[in-house]
């Protein structure tokens, strides 16, 4: 397998998906093109139109051979968002999104929670330095494995079982990834979040793995909070957190909370990683069908996800330029209505792209 950073050119699979996924991806690609031009990057963008329309017409979600193709030919994958009200069981979205996360073994879901403009923080008295943490969400196990079943469905005696899977390998590698990140990014503290007071089996495994791995990083301070307490502290004292590591489901929930304290879901970015392999980048938000095609979707989360992608591909300078351009657009109120601005999705993309070009 080729390390994506060493491919030339770096080929990126672009899956806009459904709803506002298409709207925000267009802007993220616009900004990516501006960064490529400015920083002399050789990127090739291949758009793959795997959306709900296509699924409803053909019955195909993630095409056969797609994962192999990603592994062989692509440096990264960019996704807008999936989900369509005409597919209530989320079949195509699960096949594609979770299919890629699981199929490519992208075990790290890295989600920064960073405030770029303190006017958008809903917490009283909190500034830029107070909201700056990174969540390491386990991305291949836990409640997301789909283990379980239904018995006597539709009857009064129905039984539904949904099991979680936590493996030593899976827990250890995400905890290690959090500590490695803390070490390489000069973060002081790693907080592990679980519910080990109730989930005595699975989360006790987390406790033991955390203690063992932490011992290898003596310079990093450790912290532990049950998820209920962490949710409360994230609102009360976000400055207490640097790096948080947690399981798949808790990470999903906490990062929507995190998005709210950084200014809203439209701003939150994420990276689905397996170091050294093709990885996937996407905003944290969903397809928000009510805003699809209206020009109201904030593209900044998608744009910041593209910046994470560039960073992962070895272009830290271009990534930093995109982040700075987003922050500048926010400060100048060149924003969509969710941030109180009067610009459309496309106009925000134009403003950020222009700032990247300098
Ligand atoms: P959502 O994130 O799509 O939207 C929730 C609300 O957040 C929206 O109504 C809107 O008010 C706001 N919002 C989200 N993104 C925004 C943006 N870019 N700009 C401005 N406002 C924004 O979540 P939902 O309504 O629970 O889910 C809609 C669909 O998306 C469902 O099918 C769901 O399963 C799916 N979903 C997909 C992903 C993904 O593809 N990664 C993530 C979450 C939800
Ligand atoms: C996210 C989303 C997904 C998740 C859904 C759409 C499967 O909410 O990326 O946060 O739960 O992981
Ligand atoms: Mn989510």
GROMACS .gro file of N, CA, C and O in nm, residues 270-339:
model
  280
  270UNK      N    1  -1.399   1.713   1.034
  270UNK     CA    2  -1.348   1.586   1.086
  270UNK      C    3  -1.261   1.513   0.986
  270UNK      O    4  -1.272   1.531   0.864
  271UNK      N    5  -1.175   1.427   1.043
  271UNK     CA    6  -1.087   1.342   0.963
  271UNK      C    7  -1.105   1.199   1.010
  271UNK      O    8  -1.106   1.173   1.130
  272UNK      N    9  -1.123   1.108   0.916
  272UNK     CA   10  -1.131   0.964   0.947
  272UNK      C   11  -1.000   0.904   0.899
  272UNK      O   12  -0.977   0.893   0.778
  273UNK      N   13  -0.917   0.865   0.994
  273UNK     CA   14  -0.779   0.834   0.960
  273UNK      C   15  -0.735   0.691   0.991
  273UNK      O   16  -0.781   0.632   1.089
  274UNK      N   17  -0.645   0.644   0.908
  274UNK     CA   18  -0.560   0.530   0.943
  274UNK      C   19  -0.423   0.574   0.893
  274UNK      O   20  -0.399   0.574   0.772
  275UNK      N   21  -0.336   0.615   0.985
  275UNK     CA   22  -0.208   0.672   0.942
  275UNK      C   23  -0.138   0.585   0.838
  275UNK      O   24  -0.132   0.462   0.853
  276UNK      N   25  -0.089   0.650   0.733
  276UNK     CA   26  -0.016   0.578   0.629
  276UNK      C   27  -0.104   0.519   0.520
  276UNK      O   28  -0.055   0.464   0.423
  277UNK      N   29  -0.237   0.530   0.539
  277UNK     CA   30  -0.329   0.475   0.438
  277UNK      C   31  -0.421   0.584   0.386
  277UNK      O   32  -0.431   0.692   0.444
  278UNK      N   33  -0.493   0.550   0.278
  278UNK     CA   34  -0.592   0.645   0.226
  278UNK      C   35  -0.695   0.671   0.336
  278UNK      O   36  -0.743   0.579   0.402
  279UNK      N   37  -0.726   0.799   0.360
  279UNK     CA   38  -0.817   0.835   0.468
  279UNK      C   39  -0.929   0.922   0.414
  279UNK      O   40  -0.927   0.965   0.298
  280UNK      N   41  -1.027   0.950   0.499
  280UNK     CA   42  -1.150   1.018   0.452
  280UNK      C   43  -1.180   1.140   0.539
  280UNK      O   44  -1.162   1.136   0.659
  281UNK      N   45  -1.227   1.246   0.474
  281UNK     CA   46  -1.246   1.374   0.541
  281UNK      C   47  -1.388   1.424   0.513
  281UNK      O   48  -1.435   1.415   0.400
  282UNK      N   49  -1.453   1.476   0.616
  282UNK     CA   50  -1.594   1.518   0.598
  282UNK      C   51  -1.632   1.615   0.709
  282UNK      O   52  -1.580   1.607   0.820
  283UNK      N   53  -1.726   1.706   0.679
  283UNK     CA   54  -1.777   1.789   0.787
  283UNK      C   55  -1.855   1.702   0.885
  283UNK      O   56  -1.900   1.592   0.849
  284UNK      N   57  -1.874   1.751   1.008
  284UNK     CA   58  -1.944   1.673   1.110
  284UNK      C   59  -2.095   1.671   1.084
  284UNK      O   60  -2.164   1.575   1.117
  285UNK      N   61  -2.145   1.776   1.020
  285UNK     CA   62  -2.290   1.787   1.002
  285UNK      C   63  -2.343   1.688   0.898
  285UNK      O   64  -2.268   1.626   0.823
  286UNK      N   65  -2.478   1.678   0.895
  286UNK     CA   66  -2.543   1.590   0.800
  286UNK      C   67  -2.591   1.664   0.676
  286UNK      O   68  -2.541   1.773   0.644
  287UNK      N   69  -2.689   1.606   0.609
  287UNK     CA   70  -2.732   1.657   0.479
  287UNK      C   71  -2.839   1.766   0.490
  287UNK      O   72  -2.882   1.820   0.388
  288UNK      N   73  -2.880   1.800   0.614
  288UNK     CA   74  -2.977   1.907   0.641
  288UNK      C   75  -3.072   1.931   0.523
  288UNK      O   76  -3.070   2.038   0.462
  289UNK      N   77  -3.158   1.833   0.491
  289UNK     CA   78  -3.238   1.842   0.367
  289UNK      C   79  -3.316   1.972   0.352
  289UNK      O   80  -3.331   2.022   0.240
  290UNK      N   81  -3.358   2.032   0.462
  290UNK     CA   82  -3.439   2.154   0.447
  290UNK      C   83  -3.360   2.270   0.386
  290UNK      O   84  -3.416   2.364   0.332
  291UNK      N   85  -3.229   2.267   0.397
  291UNK     CA   86  -3.146   2.375   0.341
  291UNK      C   87  -3.087   2.341   0.204
  291UNK      O   88  -3.021   2.425   0.144
  292UNK      N   89  -3.109   2.218   0.157
  292UNK     CA   90  -3.044   2.176   0.033
  292UNK      C   91  -3.076   2.271  -0.082
  292UNK      O   92  -3.193   2.301  -0.106
  293UNK      N   93  -2.973   2.318  -0.149
  293UNK     CA   94  -2.991   2.402  -0.266
  293UNK      C   95  -3.042   2.542  -0.238
  293UNK      O   96  -3.071   2.618  -0.331
  294UNK      N   97  -3.054   2.581  -0.111
  294UNK     CA   98  -3.109   2.713  -0.080
  294UNK      C   99  -3.001   2.820  -0.066
  294UNK      O  100  -3.032   2.938  -0.054
  295UNK      N  101  -2.876   2.778  -0.059
  295UNK     CA  102  -2.768   2.876  -0.039
  295UNK      C  103  -2.752   2.914   0.107
  295UNK      O  104  -2.675   3.004   0.141
  296UNK      N  105  -2.822   2.845   0.197
  296UNK     CA  106  -2.812   2.880   0.338
  296UNK      C  107  -2.709   2.795   0.414
  296UNK      O  108  -2.674   2.826   0.528
  297UNK      N  109  -2.662   2.688   0.353
  297UNK     CA  110  -2.569   2.599   0.424
  297UNK      C  111  -2.433   2.667   0.443
  297UNK      O  112  -2.378   2.726   0.350
  298UNK      N  113  -2.382   2.655   0.562
  298UNK     CA  114  -2.248   2.708   0.591
  298UNK      C  115  -2.144   2.609   0.538
  298UNK      O  116  -2.141   2.494   0.581
  299UNK      N  117  -2.057   2.652   0.446
  299UNK     CA  118  -1.959   2.557   0.390
  299UNK      C  119  -1.831   2.549   0.472
  299UNK      O  120  -1.738   2.478   0.435
  300UNK      N  121  -1.823   2.623   0.585
  300UNK     CA  122  -1.694   2.632   0.655
  300UNK      C  123  -1.648   2.500   0.716
  300UNK      O  124  -1.528   2.470   0.718
  301UNK      N  125  -1.743   2.419   0.765
  301UNK     CA  126  -1.705   2.289   0.820
  301UNK      C  127  -1.643   2.201   0.711
  301UNK      O  128  -1.544   2.130   0.735
  302UNK      N  129  -1.702   2.207   0.593
  302UNK     CA  130  -1.648   2.129   0.480
  302UNK      C  131  -1.512   2.185   0.438
  302UNK      O  132  -1.418   2.109   0.409
  303UNK      N  133  -1.502   2.317   0.435
  303UNK     CA  134  -1.375   2.380   0.395
  303UNK      C  135  -1.265   2.345   0.495
  303UNK      O  136  -1.151   2.311   0.457
  304UNK      N  137  -1.299   2.348   0.624
  304UNK     CA  138  -1.199   2.313   0.727
  304UNK      C  139  -1.165   2.164   0.722
  304UNK      O  140  -1.053   2.125   0.758
  305UNK      N  141  -1.259   2.083   0.675
  305UNK     CA  142  -1.228   1.940   0.657
  305UNK      C  143  -1.129   1.922   0.542
  305UNK      O  144  -1.041   1.835   0.547
  306UNK      N  145  -1.145   2.004   0.439
  306UNK     CA  146  -1.048   2.000   0.328
  306UNK      C  147  -0.911   2.042   0.378
  306UNK      O  148  -0.808   1.988   0.335
  307UNK      N  149  -0.908   2.137   0.473
  307UNK     CA  150  -0.779   2.179   0.531
  307UNK      C  151  -0.717   2.063   0.609
  307UNK      O  152  -0.596   2.038   0.599
  308UNK      N  153  -0.799   1.992   0.685
  308UNK     CA  154  -0.746   1.874   0.758
  308UNK      C  155  -0.687   1.774   0.659
  308UNK      O  156  -0.584   1.713   0.684
  309UNK      N  157  -0.754   1.760   0.545
  309UNK     CA  158  -0.708   1.666   0.442
  309UNK      C  159  -0.570   1.709   0.390
  309UNK      O  160  -0.479   1.625   0.378
  310UNK      N  161  -0.556   1.837   0.360
  310UNK     CA  162  -0.427   1.884   0.310
  310UNK      C  163  -0.317   1.862   0.413
  310UNK      O  164  -0.204   1.823   0.381
  311UNK      N  165  -0.350   1.888   0.539
  311UNK     CA  166  -0.253   1.869   0.645
  311UNK      C  167  -0.208   1.722   0.648
  311UNK      O  168  -0.090   1.691   0.652
  312UNK      N  169  -0.308   1.633   0.640
  312UNK     CA  170  -0.278   1.490   0.643
  312UNK      C  171  -0.195   1.448   0.521
  312UNK      O  172  -0.114   1.356   0.529
  313UNK      N  173  -0.216   1.516   0.410
  313UNK     CA  174  -0.142   1.482   0.287
  313UNK      C  175  -0.003   1.546   0.283
  313UNK      O  176   0.068   1.536   0.184
  314UNK      N  177   0.031   1.617   0.392
  314UNK     CA  178   0.166   1.673   0.400
  314UNK      C  179   0.177   1.818   0.358
  314UNK      O  180   0.288   1.868   0.337
  315UNK      N  181   0.063   1.887   0.346
  315UNK     CA  182   0.066   2.027   0.304
  315UNK      C  183   0.019   2.118   0.418
  315UNK      O  184  -0.085   2.185   0.409
  316UNK      N  185   0.095   2.118   0.525
  316UNK     CA  186   0.058   2.193   0.645
  316UNK      C  187   0.044   2.342   0.620
  316UNK      O  188  -0.043   2.409   0.678
  317UNK      N  189   0.130   2.396   0.530
  317UNK     CA  190   0.123   2.540   0.504
  317UNK      C  191  -0.008   2.578   0.434
  317UNK      O  192  -0.073   2.677   0.469
  318UNK      N  193  -0.049   2.497   0.338
  318UNK     CA  194  -0.175   2.524   0.267
  318UNK      C  195  -0.293   2.507   0.363
  318UNK      O  196  -0.389   2.585   0.361
  319UNK      N  197  -0.285   2.407   0.450
  319UNK     CA  198  -0.393   2.384   0.547
  319UNK      C  199  -0.405   2.505   0.640
  319UNK      O  200  -0.517   2.554   0.667
  320UNK      N  201  -0.292   2.555   0.687
  320UNK     CA  202  -0.294   2.670   0.779
  320UNK      C  203  -0.350   2.793   0.708
  320UNK      O  204  -0.423   2.874   0.769
  321UNK      N  205  -0.319   2.808   0.579
  321UNK     CA  206  -0.370   2.923   0.504
  321UNK      C  207  -0.522   2.916   0.492
  321UNK      O  208  -0.592   3.018   0.501
  322UNK      N  209  -0.575   2.796   0.474
  322UNK     CA  210  -0.722   2.782   0.464
  322UNK      C  211  -0.785   2.815   0.599
  322UNK      O  212  -0.884   2.889   0.607
  323UNK      N  213  -0.728   2.764   0.707
  323UNK     CA  214  -0.782   2.795   0.841
  323UNK      C  215  -0.783   2.944   0.865
  323UNK      O  216  -0.881   3.001   0.915
  324UNK      N  217  -0.672   3.008   0.830
  324UNK     CA  218  -0.663   3.153   0.852
  324UNK      C  219  -0.765   3.227   0.767
  324UNK      O  220  -0.826   3.326   0.810
  325UNK      N  221  -0.788   3.177   0.645
  325UNK     CA  222  -0.885   3.241   0.555
  325UNK      C  223  -1.027   3.227   0.610
  325UNK      O  224  -1.108   3.320   0.602
  326UNK      N  225  -1.058   3.112   0.668
  326UNK     CA  226  -1.191   3.092   0.729
  326UNK      C  227  -1.207   3.187   0.848
  326UNK      O  228  -1.309   3.254   0.863
  327UNK      N  229  -1.104   3.193   0.932
  327UNK     CA  230  -1.111   3.281   1.050
  327UNK      C  231  -1.129   3.426   1.006
  327UNK      O  232  -1.209   3.501   1.066
  328UNK      N  233  -1.058   3.466   0.900
  328UNK     CA  234  -1.068   3.604   0.852
  328UNK      C  235  -1.209   3.632   0.799
  328UNK      O  236  -1.267   3.739   0.826
  329UNK      N  237  -1.265   3.536   0.726
  329UNK     CA  238  -1.401   3.554   0.673
  329UNK      C  239  -1.500   3.569   0.789
  329UNK      O  240  -1.593   3.651   0.784
  330UNK      N  241  -1.479   3.493   0.895
  330UNK     CA  242  -1.569   3.503   1.010
  330UNK      C  243  -1.556   3.640   1.076
  330UNK      O  244  -1.656   3.704   1.110
  331UNK      N  245  -1.435   3.682   1.094
  331UNK     CA  246  -1.413   3.812   1.160
  331UNK      C  247  -1.474   3.926   1.079
  331UNK      O  248  -1.521   4.025   1.133
  332UNK      N  249  -1.474   3.909   0.947
  332UNK     CA  250  -1.529   4.014   0.859
  332UNK      C  251  -1.678   3.996   0.836
  332UNK      O  252  -1.738   4.063   0.751
  333UNK      N  253  -1.739   3.903   0.908
  333UNK     CA  254  -1.882   3.873   0.893
  333UNK      C  255  -1.918   3.831   0.751
  333UNK      O  256  -2.029   3.858   0.704
  334UNK      N  257  -1.828   3.769   0.684
  334UNK     CA  258  -1.858   3.714   0.551
  334UNK      C  259  -1.906   3.571   0.574
  334UNK      O  260  -1.832   3.475   0.551
  335UNK      N  261  -2.028   3.563   0.624
  335UNK     CA  262  -2.080   3.434   0.672
  335UNK      C  263  -2.223   3.410   0.624
  335UNK      O  264  -2.293   3.503   0.583
  336UNK      N  265  -2.265   3.285   0.640
  336UNK     CA  266  -2.403   3.244   0.609
  336UNK      C  267  -2.494   3.280   0.729
  336UNK      O  268  -2.444   3.313   0.836
  337UNK      N  269  -2.627   3.269   0.709
  337UNK     CA  270  -2.719   3.315   0.815
  337UNK      C  271  -2.703   3.245   0.950
  337UNK      O  272  -2.732   3.306   1.053
  338UNK      N  273  -2.657   3.120   0.955
  338UNK     CA  274  -2.639   3.053   1.085
  338UNK      C  275  -2.541   3.128   1.173
  338UNK      O  276  -2.545   3.118   1.295
  339UNK      N  277  -2.451   3.206   1.111
  339UNK     CA  278  -2.354   3.285   1.188
  339UNK      C  279  -2.392   3.433   1.186
  339UNK      O  280  -2.310   3.520   1.216
   0.00000   0.00000   0.00000
